[in-house]
Coordinates of C-alpha atoms in Angstrom, one line a residue:
Chain U
X164 CA 146.0 69.8 207.1
X165 CA 148.9 71.6 208.7
X166 CA 149.4 75.3 208.5
X167 CA 152.8 76.1 206.9
X168 CA 154.5 79.2 205.7
X169 CA 152.7 79.3 202.4
X170 CA 149.4 79.7 204.2
X171 CA 150.7 82.8 206.0
X172 CA 151.9 84.3 202.8
X173 CA 148.6 83.6 201.1
X174 CA 146.8 85.2 204.0
X175 CA 149.1 88.2 203.8
X176 CA 148.5 88.5 200.1
X177 CA 144.7 88.4 200.7
X178 CA 144.9 91.0 203.4
X179 CA 147.0 93.2 201.1
X180 CA 144.5 92.9 198.3
X181 CA 141.6 93.7 200.6
X182 CA 143.5 96.8 201.7
X183 CA 144.1 97.9 198.1
X184 CA 140.5 97.3 197.3
X185 CA 139.5 99.3 200.4
X186 CA 141.6 102.2 199.3
X187 CA 140.3 102.2 195.8
X188 CA 136.6 101.5 196.4
X189 CA 135.6 103.0 199.7
X190 CA 134.8 106.7 200.0
X191 CA 135.1 107.4 203.7
X192 CA 138.5 108.9 204.7
X193 CA 138.7 106.9 207.9
X194 CA 138.0 103.6 206.1
X195 CA 140.6 104.4 203.5
X196 CA 143.0 105.2 206.2
X197 CA 142.3 101.8 207.9
X198 CA 142.8 100.0 204.6
X199 CA 146.2 101.5 204.4
X200 CA 147.0 100.3 207.9
X201 CA 145.7 96.8 206.8
X202 CA 148.1 96.8 203.9
X203 CA 151.1 97.7 206.2
X204 CA 150.1 95.0 208.6
X205 CA 149.8 92.4 205.9
X206 CA 153.4 93.2 205.0
X207 CA 154.3 92.6 208.6
X208 CA 152.7 89.2 208.6
X209 CA 154.6 88.3 205.4
X210 CA 157.9 89.5 206.8
X211 CA 157.5 87.5 210.0
X212 CA 156.6 84.3 208.3
X213 CA 159.5 84.6 205.7
X214 CA 161.9 85.4 208.6
X215 CA 160.7 82.2 210.3
X216 CA 161.1 80.2 207.1
X217 CA 164.6 81.5 206.4
X218 CA 165.6 81.2 210.0
X219 CA 167.0 84.7 209.9
X220 CA 166.0 87.5 212.2
X221 CA 166.5 90.5 209.9
X222 CA 162.9 90.7 208.8
X223 CA 161.6 90.5 212.4
X224 CA 163.7 93.6 213.2
X225 CA 162.2 95.2 210.1
X226 CA 158.7 94.5 211.4
X227 CA 159.5 96.7 214.4
X228 CA 160.5 99.6 212.2
X229 CA 157.4 99.1 210.1
X230 CA 155.2 99.2 213.2
X231 CA 156.9 102.4 214.3
X232 CA 156.5 104.1 211.0
X233 CA 152.9 103.0 210.8
X234 CA 152.3 104.6 214.1
X235 CA 153.9 107.9 213.0
X236 CA 151.9 107.7 209.8
X237 CA 148.7 107.2 211.7
X238 CA 149.4 110.3 213.8
X239 CA 150.2 112.4 210.8
X240 CA 147.3 111.1 208.8
X241 CA 144.7 111.7 211.5
X242 CA 146.1 115.2 212.1
X243 CA 145.7 116.0 208.4
X244 CA 142.1 114.5 208.4
X245 CA 141.2 116.6 211.5
X246 CA 142.6 119.8 210.0
X247 CA 140.5 119.2 206.9
X248 CA 137.4 118.2 208.9
X249 CA 137.6 121.5 210.8
X250 CA 137.2 123.4 207.6
X251 CA 134.8 121.2 205.7
X252 CA 132.6 119.1 207.9
X253 CA 132.9 115.9 205.9
X254 CA 134.9 112.6 205.8
X255 CA 133.7 111.7 202.3
X256 CA 136.6 111.8 199.9
X257 CA 134.3 112.8 197.0
X258 CA 133.3 116.0 198.7
X259 CA 137.0 117.0 199.0
X260 CA 137.2 118.4 195.5
X261 CA 138.4 122.0 195.8
X262 CA 141.3 121.2 193.6
X263 CA 140.2 120.0 190.2
X264 CA 141.6 116.6 189.1
Chain X
X207 CA 182.0 100.3 214.6
X208 CA 183.0 99.9 218.2
X209 CA 184.6 103.3 218.6
X210 CA 183.2 106.8 218.6
X211 CA 184.3 107.6 215.0
X212 CA 180.8 107.1 213.6
X213 CA 179.7 110.4 215.2
X214 CA 182.3 112.1 213.0
X215 CA 181.1 110.3 209.8
X216 CA 177.5 111.0 210.6
X217 CA 178.1 114.6 211.6
X218 CA 176.2 116.2 208.7
X219 CA 173.0 114.4 209.7
X220 CA 173.5 114.7 213.4
X221 CA 173.9 118.5 213.2
X222 CA 170.7 118.7 211.1
X223 CA 168.7 116.6 213.5
X224 CA 169.9 118.6 216.6
X225 CA 169.3 121.9 214.9
X226 CA 165.8 120.8 214.0
X227 CA 164.9 119.8 217.6
X228 CA 166.6 122.9 219.0
X229 CA 164.6 125.2 216.6
X230 CA 161.4 123.5 217.6
X231 CA 162.0 123.9 221.3
X232 CA 163.3 127.4 220.9
X233 CA 160.1 128.5 219.2
X234 CA 158.2 127.4 222.3
X235 CA 160.4 129.2 224.8
X236 CA 161.2 132.6 223.2
X237 CA 158.9 135.4 222.4
X238 CA 156.9 135.3 219.2
X239 CA 158.3 138.4 217.6
X240 CA 161.9 137.0 217.6
X241 CA 161.5 135.1 214.4
X242 CA 164.7 136.2 212.9
X243 CA 166.8 134.5 215.6
X244 CA 165.1 131.1 215.0
X245 CA 165.4 131.5 211.3
X246 CA 169.2 132.3 211.5
X247 CA 169.8 129.3 213.8
X248 CA 168.1 127.0 211.3
X249 CA 170.1 128.4 208.4
X250 CA 173.3 128.1 210.4
X251 CA 172.5 124.5 211.1
X252 CA 172.2 123.8 207.4
X253 CA 175.4 125.6 206.6
X254 CA 177.2 123.8 209.4
X255 CA 176.0 120.5 208.1
X256 CA 177.3 121.5 204.6
X257 CA 180.7 122.4 206.1
X258 CA 181.1 119.0 207.8
X259 CA 180.0 117.3 204.6
X260 CA 182.8 119.2 202.9
X261 CA 185.2 117.9 205.5
X262 CA 184.2 114.3 204.7
X263 CA 184.4 114.8 200.9
X264 CA 188.0 113.7 200.5
X265 CA 187.7 110.6 202.7
X266 CA 187.4 107.1 201.4
X267 CA 184.1 105.4 200.8
X268 CA 183.0 103.3 203.8
X269 CA 180.1 101.3 205.2
X270 CA 178.6 102.2 208.6
X271 CA 176.4 100.2 210.9
X272 CA 176.8 96.8 209.4
X273 CA 176.3 98.1 205.8
X274 CA 173.1 99.9 206.7
X275 CA 174.5 103.2 205.2
X276 CA 177.4 104.0 203.0
X277 CA 179.4 107.2 203.2
X278 CA 180.8 108.0 199.8
X279 CA 181.0 110.9 197.3
X280 CA 177.6 109.9 195.9
X281 CA 175.8 110.2 199.2
X282 CA 177.7 113.4 200.0
X283 CA 176.7 114.8 196.6
X284 CA 173.0 114.3 197.4
X285 CA 173.6 115.6 200.9
X286 CA 174.9 118.9 199.4
X287 CA 172.0 119.0 197.0
X288 CA 169.3 118.5 199.6
X289 CA 171.0 121.0 202.0
X290 CA 171.2 123.6 199.2
X291 CA 167.6 123.0 198.3
X292 CA 166.5 123.2 201.9
X293 CA 168.3 126.5 202.4
X294 CA 166.8 128.0 199.3
X295 CA 163.4 126.8 200.3
X296 CA 163.7 128.2 203.7
X297 CA 165.0 131.5 202.3
X298 CA 162.3 131.8 199.8
X299 CA 159.6 131.1 202.3
X300 CA 161.0 133.6 204.9
X301 CA 158.9 136.6 203.6
X302 CA 155.8 134.4 203.4
X303 CA 156.4 133.1 206.9
X304 CA 156.3 136.7 208.2
X305 CA 153.3 137.7 206.1
X306 CA 151.1 134.7 206.6
X307 CA 151.8 133.9 210.2
X308 CA 152.8 130.3 209.7
X309 CA 154.0 128.3 212.7
X310 CA 157.7 129.1 212.3
X311 CA 159.3 126.5 214.7
X312 CA 157.2 123.6 213.2
X313 CA 157.8 124.8 209.7
X314 CA 161.6 124.8 210.1
X315 CA 161.6 121.6 212.1
X316 CA 159.8 119.7 209.3
X317 CA 161.9 121.3 206.7
X318 CA 165.1 120.2 208.3
X319 CA 163.6 116.7 209.0
X320 CA 162.7 116.4 205.3
X321 CA 166.3 117.4 204.5
X322 CA 167.6 114.6 206.8
X323 CA 165.3 112.1 205.1
X324 CA 166.4 113.3 201.6
X325 CA 170.1 113.0 202.4
X326 CA 169.7 109.7 204.2
X327 CA 168.0 108.2 201.2
X328 CA 171.2 108.6 199.2
X329 CA 173.2 107.1 202.0
X330 CA 171.0 104.0 202.4
X331 CA 172.5 100.7 201.4
X332 CA 170.0 98.5 203.2
X333 CA 166.3 98.1 202.4
X334 CA 165.4 99.0 206.0
X335 CA 167.4 102.3 206.0
X336 CA 165.9 103.1 202.6
X337 CA 162.4 102.6 203.9
X338 CA 163.0 104.6 207.1
X339 CA 164.7 107.5 205.2
X340 CA 161.8 107.6 202.7
X341 CA 159.3 107.8 205.5
X342 CA 161.2 110.5 207.4
X343 CA 161.2 112.6 204.2
X344 CA 157.6 111.8 203.2
X345 CA 156.0 112.4 206.6
X346 CA 157.7 115.7 207.0
X347 CA 156.6 116.8 203.5
X348 CA 153.0 115.7 204.1
X349 CA 152.8 118.0 207.1
X350 CA 154.6 120.8 205.3
X351 CA 152.0 120.6 202.5
X352 CA 149.2 121.1 205.0
X353 CA 151.0 123.8 207.1
X354 CA 148.6 126.5 206.0
X355 CA 145.8 125.3 208.1
X356 CA 143.4 128.1 207.4
X357 CA 143.5 127.5 203.6
X358 CA 141.3 124.6 202.5
X359 CA 143.3 123.8 199.4
X360 CA 146.4 123.3 201.5
X361 CA 144.8 120.8 203.8
X362 CA 143.2 119.1 200.8
X363 CA 146.6 118.8 199.0
X364 CA 148.1 117.4 202.2
X365 CA 145.3 114.8 202.5
X366 CA 145.7 113.7 198.8
X367 CA 149.4 113.5 199.1
X368 CA 149.2 111.6 202.4
X369 CA 146.7 109.0 201.2
X370 CA 148.5 108.3 197.9
X371 CA 151.9 108.5 199.5
X372 CA 151.0 106.0 202.3
X373 CA 149.4 103.8 199.6
X374 CA 152.6 103.8 197.6
X375 CA 154.7 103.2 200.7
X376 CA 152.7 100.0 201.3
X377 CA 153.5 98.8 197.8
X378 CA 157.2 99.6 198.3
X379 CA 157.2 97.6 201.6
X380 CA 155.5 94.7 199.9
X381 CA 158.1 94.8 197.2
X382 CA 160.9 94.9 199.8
X383 CA 159.3 91.8 201.4
X384 CA 159.3 89.9 198.1
X385 CA 163.0 90.9 197.4
X386 CA 163.8 89.7 200.9
X387 CA 162.0 86.5 200.4
X388 CA 163.8 85.8 197.2
X389 CA 167.3 86.8 198.3
X390 CA 167.3 86.3 202.0
X391 CA 168.8 89.6 202.9
X392 CA 168.0 93.3 203.1
X393 CA 171.6 94.5 202.5
X394 CA 172.2 95.9 199.0
X395 CA 175.6 94.3 198.7
X396 CA 174.4 90.8 199.7
X397 CA 171.4 91.1 197.4
X398 CA 173.7 92.1 194.5
X399 CA 176.0 89.3 195.3
X400 CA 173.2 86.8 195.5
X401 CA 171.8 87.8 192.1
X402 CA 175.2 87.8 190.5
X403 CA 176.3 84.4 191.8
X404 CA 173.0 82.5 191.9
X405 CA 173.3 79.4 189.7
X406 CA 169.6 78.6 189.7
X407 CA 166.9 80.4 187.9
X408 CA 165.6 83.2 190.1
X409 CA 162.3 82.6 191.8
X410 CA 159.4 84.6 190.3
X411 CA 158.9 86.4 193.6
X412 CA 161.8 88.7 192.8
X413 CA 160.1 90.0 189.7
X414 CA 157.0 90.7 191.6
X415 CA 159.2 92.5 194.2
X416 CA 160.9 94.5 191.4
X417 CA 157.5 95.6 190.0
X418 CA 156.2 96.7 193.4
X419 CA 159.4 98.6 194.2
X420 CA 159.0 100.4 190.9
X421 CA 155.5 101.4 191.9
X422 CA 156.6 102.7 195.2
X423 CA 159.5 104.7 193.9
X424 CA 157.5 105.7 190.8
X425 CA 155.1 107.6 193.1
X426 CA 157.9 109.6 194.7
X427 CA 159.5 110.7 191.4
X428 CA 156.0 111.2 189.9
X429 CA 156.4 108.8 186.9
X430 CA 153.3 108.3 184.8
X431 CA 151.0 106.3 185.5
X432 CA 151.6 107.2 189.2
X433 CA 151.4 110.9 188.7
X434 CA 147.7 111.5 189.5
X435 CA 148.4 113.3 192.8
X436 CA 151.0 115.7 191.4
X437 CA 149.0 118.6 190.0
X438 CA 146.6 118.7 192.9
X439 CA 149.2 118.5 195.6
X440 CA 151.5 120.9 193.9
X441 CA 148.7 123.4 193.5
X442 CA 147.5 123.0 197.1
X443 CA 150.9 123.1 198.9
X444 CA 152.5 126.4 199.9
X445 CA 154.6 127.4 196.9
X446 CA 158.1 127.1 198.5
X447 CA 157.1 123.6 199.6
X448 CA 156.0 122.8 196.0
X449 CA 159.4 123.8 194.9
X450 CA 161.0 121.5 197.4
X451 CA 158.7 118.6 196.4
X452 CA 159.5 119.1 192.7
X453 CA 163.3 119.2 193.3
X454 CA 164.3 117.7 196.6
X455 CA 161.9 114.8 196.9
X456 CA 162.4 113.9 193.3
X457 CA 166.2 114.0 193.6
X458 CA 166.0 111.7 196.6
X459 CA 163.8 109.3 194.7
X460 CA 166.3 109.3 191.8
X461 CA 169.2 108.7 194.3
X462 CA 167.4 105.6 195.6
X463 CA 166.7 104.5 192.0
X464 CA 170.3 104.8 191.1
X465 CA 171.6 102.9 194.2
X466 CA 168.9 100.3 194.1
X467 CA 168.3 99.6 190.4
X468 CA 171.5 100.6 188.7
X469 CA 173.9 99.2 191.3
X470 CA 172.2 96.6 193.3
X471 CA 169.7 95.0 190.9
X472 CA 171.9 95.5 187.9
X473 CA 171.8 91.8 187.1
X474 CA 168.0 92.2 186.5
X475 CA 168.6 94.9 183.8
X476 CA 166.7 93.0 181.0
X477 CA 163.6 93.0 183.2
X478 CA 163.5 96.6 184.6
X479 CA 165.2 98.2 181.6
X480 CA 162.1 97.8 179.4
X481 CA 159.8 99.1 182.1
X482 CA 161.9 102.2 182.7
X483 CA 161.9 102.9 178.9
X484 CA 158.1 102.6 178.9
X485 CA 157.8 104.8 182.0
X486 CA 160.1 107.4 180.5
X487 CA 158.1 107.7 177.2
X488 CA 154.8 107.9 179.0
X489 CA 156.0 110.3 181.6
X490 CA 157.4 112.8 179.1
X491 CA 154.5 112.7 176.7
X492 CA 151.7 112.8 179.2
X493 CA 153.4 115.5 181.3
X494 CA 154.0 117.7 178.3
X495 CA 150.6 117.3 176.7
X496 CA 148.7 117.8 179.9
X497 CA 150.8 120.9 180.6
X498 CA 149.7 122.5 177.3
X499 CA 146.1 123.0 178.4
X500 CA 146.8 124.3 181.9
X501 CA 145.8 127.9 182.8
X502 CA 147.1 127.9 186.4
X503 CA 150.9 128.5 186.5
X504 CA 151.4 126.2 189.4
X505 CA 149.5 123.3 187.7
X506 CA 151.5 124.0 184.5
X507 CA 154.8 123.8 186.4
X508 CA 153.5 120.6 188.1
X509 CA 152.9 118.9 184.8
X510 CA 156.2 120.2 183.5
X511 CA 157.9 118.7 186.5
X512 CA 156.4 115.3 185.5
X513 CA 157.8 115.8 182.0
X514 CA 161.2 116.6 183.4
X515 CA 161.1 113.4 185.4
X516 CA 160.5 111.7 182.1
X517 CA 163.7 113.2 180.6
X518 CA 165.7 112.0 183.6
X519 CA 164.2 108.5 183.1
X520 CA 165.7 108.5 179.6
X521 CA 169.2 108.7 181.2
X522 CA 168.2 106.0 183.7
X523 CA 167.1 103.8 180.8
X524 CA 170.3 104.5 178.9
X525 CA 172.4 103.7 182.0
X526 CA 171.5 100.0 181.6
X527 CA 174.1 99.8 178.8
X528 CA 177.3 99.3 180.7
X529 CA 179.5 101.3 178.3
X530 CA 177.5 104.5 178.8
X531 CA 176.8 103.9 182.5
X532 CA 179.2 106.7 183.7
X533 CA 177.9 109.3 181.2
X534 CA 174.2 108.4 181.7
X535 CA 174.4 108.4 185.5
X536 CA 176.4 111.6 185.6
X537 CA 173.8 113.2 183.3
X538 CA 171.1 112.3 185.8
X539 CA 172.9 114.0 188.6
X540 CA 173.7 117.0 186.4
X541 CA 170.0 117.3 185.3
X542 CA 168.9 117.2 188.9
X543 CA 171.2 120.2 189.7
X544 CA 170.0 122.0 186.6
X545 CA 166.3 121.3 187.3
X546 CA 166.8 122.4 190.9
X547 CA 168.1 125.8 190.0
X548 CA 165.5 126.7 187.4
X549 CA 162.6 125.2 189.3
X550 CA 163.3 126.8 192.7
X551 CA 163.7 130.1 190.8
X552 CA 160.5 129.8 188.9
X553 CA 158.5 128.7 192.0
X554 CA 160.0 131.6 194.0
X555 CA 158.5 134.0 191.4
X556 CA 155.2 132.2 191.5
X557 CA 155.2 132.4 195.3
X558 CA 155.4 136.1 194.8
X559 CA 152.3 136.3 192.6
X560 CA 150.3 133.9 190.5
X561 CA 149.0 136.6 188.3
X562 CA 151.7 137.2 185.8
X563 CA 149.9 139.5 183.4
X564 CA 152.2 142.3 182.5
X565 CA 154.5 141.3 185.3
X566 CA 157.6 141.8 183.2
X567 CA 157.1 145.6 183.0
X568 CA 155.9 146.1 186.6
X569 CA 158.9 144.3 188.1
X570 CA 161.6 144.4 185.4
X571 CA 164.3 142.5 187.4
X572 CA 161.9 139.7 188.4
X573 CA 160.7 139.6 184.9
X574 CA 164.2 139.0 183.5
X575 CA 164.8 136.3 186.2
X576 CA 161.5 134.5 185.2
X577 CA 162.6 134.8 181.5
X578 CA 165.9 133.1 182.3
X579 CA 164.1 130.3 184.2
X580 CA 161.6 129.7 181.4
X581 CA 164.3 129.7 178.7
X582 CA 166.3 127.2 180.8
X583 CA 163.3 125.0 181.3
X584 CA 162.8 125.0 177.5
X585 CA 166.5 124.2 177.0
X586 CA 167.8 127.3 175.2
X587 CA 171.6 127.1 174.8
X588 CA 173.4 129.4 177.2
X589 CA 171.4 128.1 180.2
X590 CA 171.9 125.1 182.4
X591 CA 168.7 123.4 181.1
X592 CA 170.3 123.1 177.7
X593 CA 173.4 121.4 179.0
X594 CA 171.3 119.0 181.1
X595 CA 169.2 118.0 178.1
X596 CA 172.4 117.8 176.0
X597 CA 174.1 115.3 178.3
X598 CA 170.9 113.2 178.7
X599 CA 170.2 112.9 175.0
X600 CA 173.9 112.3 174.1
X601 CA 174.0 109.5 176.6
X602 CA 170.9 108.0 175.1
X603 CA 172.3 108.2 171.6
X604 CA 175.7 106.7 172.6
X605 CA 173.8 103.9 174.4
X606 CA 172.0 103.1 171.2
X607 CA 168.5 104.3 172.3
X608 CA 167.9 106.4 169.2
X609 CA 164.1 106.3 169.4
X610 CA 164.1 107.3 173.0
X611 CA 166.3 110.3 172.3
X612 CA 164.1 111.3 169.4
X613 CA 160.9 111.1 171.4
X614 CA 162.7 113.2 174.1
X615 CA 163.6 115.9 171.6
X616 CA 160.1 116.0 170.1
X617 CA 158.8 116.4 173.6
X618 CA 161.1 119.3 174.4
X619 CA 159.9 121.0 171.3
X620 CA 156.3 120.5 172.4
X621 CA 157.2 121.8 175.9
X622 CA 158.5 125.1 174.5
X623 CA 155.0 126.1 173.7
X624 CA 153.7 126.4 177.2
X625 CA 156.9 127.9 178.6
X626 CA 156.8 130.6 175.9
X627 CA 153.2 131.2 176.7
X628 CA 154.4 132.3 180.2
X629 CA 156.8 134.7 178.5
X630 CA 153.9 136.1 176.4
X631 CA 151.9 136.6 179.6
X632 CA 154.9 138.3 181.2
X633 CA 155.4 140.9 178.5
X634 CA 152.5 141.1 176.1
X635 CA 149.4 141.0 178.4
X636 CA 147.9 144.0 180.1
X637 CA 148.5 144.0 183.8
X638 CA 145.4 143.5 185.9
X639 CA 144.8 145.8 188.8
X640 CA 145.0 143.8 192.0
X641 CA 144.5 144.8 195.6
X642 CA 147.6 142.9 196.6
X643 CA 150.0 145.1 194.7
X644 CA 151.2 147.0 197.7
X645 CA 151.9 143.7 199.4
X646 CA 153.9 142.3 196.4
X647 CA 156.0 145.5 196.2
X648 CA 157.0 145.0 199.8
X649 CA 158.0 141.5 198.9
X650 CA 159.9 142.6 195.9
X651 CA 162.2 144.7 198.0
X652 CA 162.7 141.9 200.5
X653 CA 166.5 141.1 200.6
X654 CA 166.1 137.4 201.4
X655 CA 163.6 136.9 198.6
X656 CA 165.9 138.6 196.1
X657 CA 168.9 136.7 197.2
X658 CA 167.2 133.4 196.3
X659 CA 166.4 134.7 192.9
X660 CA 169.9 136.0 192.4
X661 CA 171.4 132.6 193.4
X662 CA 169.2 130.6 191.2
X663 CA 169.3 132.9 188.2
X664 CA 173.1 133.3 188.3
X665 CA 173.4 129.5 188.9
X666 CA 171.2 128.8 185.9
X667 CA 173.5 130.9 183.7
X668 CA 176.9 130.1 185.2
X669 CA 176.5 126.3 185.4
X670 CA 175.1 126.5 181.8
X671 CA 178.2 128.4 180.6
X672 CA 180.8 126.3 182.5
X673 CA 179.3 122.9 183.0
X674 CA 182.6 121.0 182.9
X675 CA 183.7 121.9 186.4
X676 CA 180.4 120.7 187.9
X677 CA 180.5 117.6 185.7
X678 CA 183.9 116.7 187.0
X679 CA 182.6 116.7 190.6
X680 CA 179.7 114.6 189.5
X681 CA 181.9 112.1 187.7
X682 CA 183.8 111.7 190.9
X683 CA 180.7 110.9 192.9
X684 CA 179.6 108.4 190.3
X685 CA 182.9 106.5 190.4
X686 CA 182.5 106.3 194.2
X687 CA 179.2 104.5 193.6
X688 CA 180.7 101.1 192.5

């Protein structure tokens, strides 16, 4: 069996789904955070393989932007998690319930 | 774009970016008590940016950077809107900045960055630029939400906003990937051309992409069922930032929806049209019914902002009929202006005090201002809220969406209950003795604070009385769109 583009796309869809499930089911902030990164990186995988399939470089350029944004998002997200952790020594999302809803 | 001209065309954004960085650095290097200087520089930057946008207003529409962004009256309209909102937000937070000892340099830096992102979102004509501008805006607003580090609810709101925002961004990105896979391009014009001229049946991937894009943007404009974060985040965020989120972020989301769905993906109208109608009905109804039972004014305004997004979605749904496209799209822009005036005003009062019992007699002028905003949010005739609703419902009726218009009108009747309840609290409840009364009276005499209220209250009435001149400008920016 040869590995072609559809396999990459299926892998990317699987990774994205795992990411979504991680966000929805896990209760630890850091794990949720990692799941979101997994979703972004599965998009990167899909973009690169489509770009290769179409023989057009646009999407590969896009990947660099996505990586940059993901880095900025990681910095912002961790900062917010830390500022919350300083006040409430927990990383469990269920204990972050000051606001009702 | 081989020459230097692009600097001229981009000047509104360049000025904003440089002011933002300058303000951030200045805050480090000068003494802490010199807050007024930093604040004035930031305001001057916003005003300078508005002045250069005004210079560009009469120019022709043109693409820049290989169709990555487009400079036309539509993008300039949203630039003006976000500049105005940023200035009003900055002004209304000035007394709070002094009182609460927030980090001024960072605050203004992120406020201006958010403004750049909001403006750029209306300029974007490429999926890459759209994504980048959305992230510039979102990241700045996440941090602004959590800027009060000593208050737990502020951090909690920031966390919830960040997690759900990043989650929705991933959906948006995946949607972009599918659209790219189906059409082979990220440029709006190429995508539109491909969809229009494609002889074959479109691959199903494009519909998946469409759905995922709607999820991503739906989060930003807080459409039901993607509204779960709204009440918590709006309650947790500092009140001026809540006002910016309810107006600016939402306006930017709608600018992207107009450019992306109404213009670029217009050949897929039969598919997204139905979804938008469903969104609109759900958003109005859920927003209004949930607002009825709220006791916290910030949460009530959060749900009301969801409901107002639903009204705007009526116009977006109506715009799929080509014959009412101009009227419906103009009514979206008009409603955004209207909503901005009344919401910034209402939140400014709320940032003053959240305890409104007997407030109308204690501070008569502020009470009158709040009454104007609430009447405008209900949609009572001489105010801008009425004209906004009038344009939206008439475009729905002319487009043949009778049921949608009727549901919208029923919803605005339901909504009047909780807005009137605020008026009852203002004038008919006994005032509670609070320790912070001396603090609020010092705020009440603050010049900056009052100027925001004056601008928004006069704007609410004036644009409501003379809507046609504003509507003319809006029509111009809509015709530049195509």
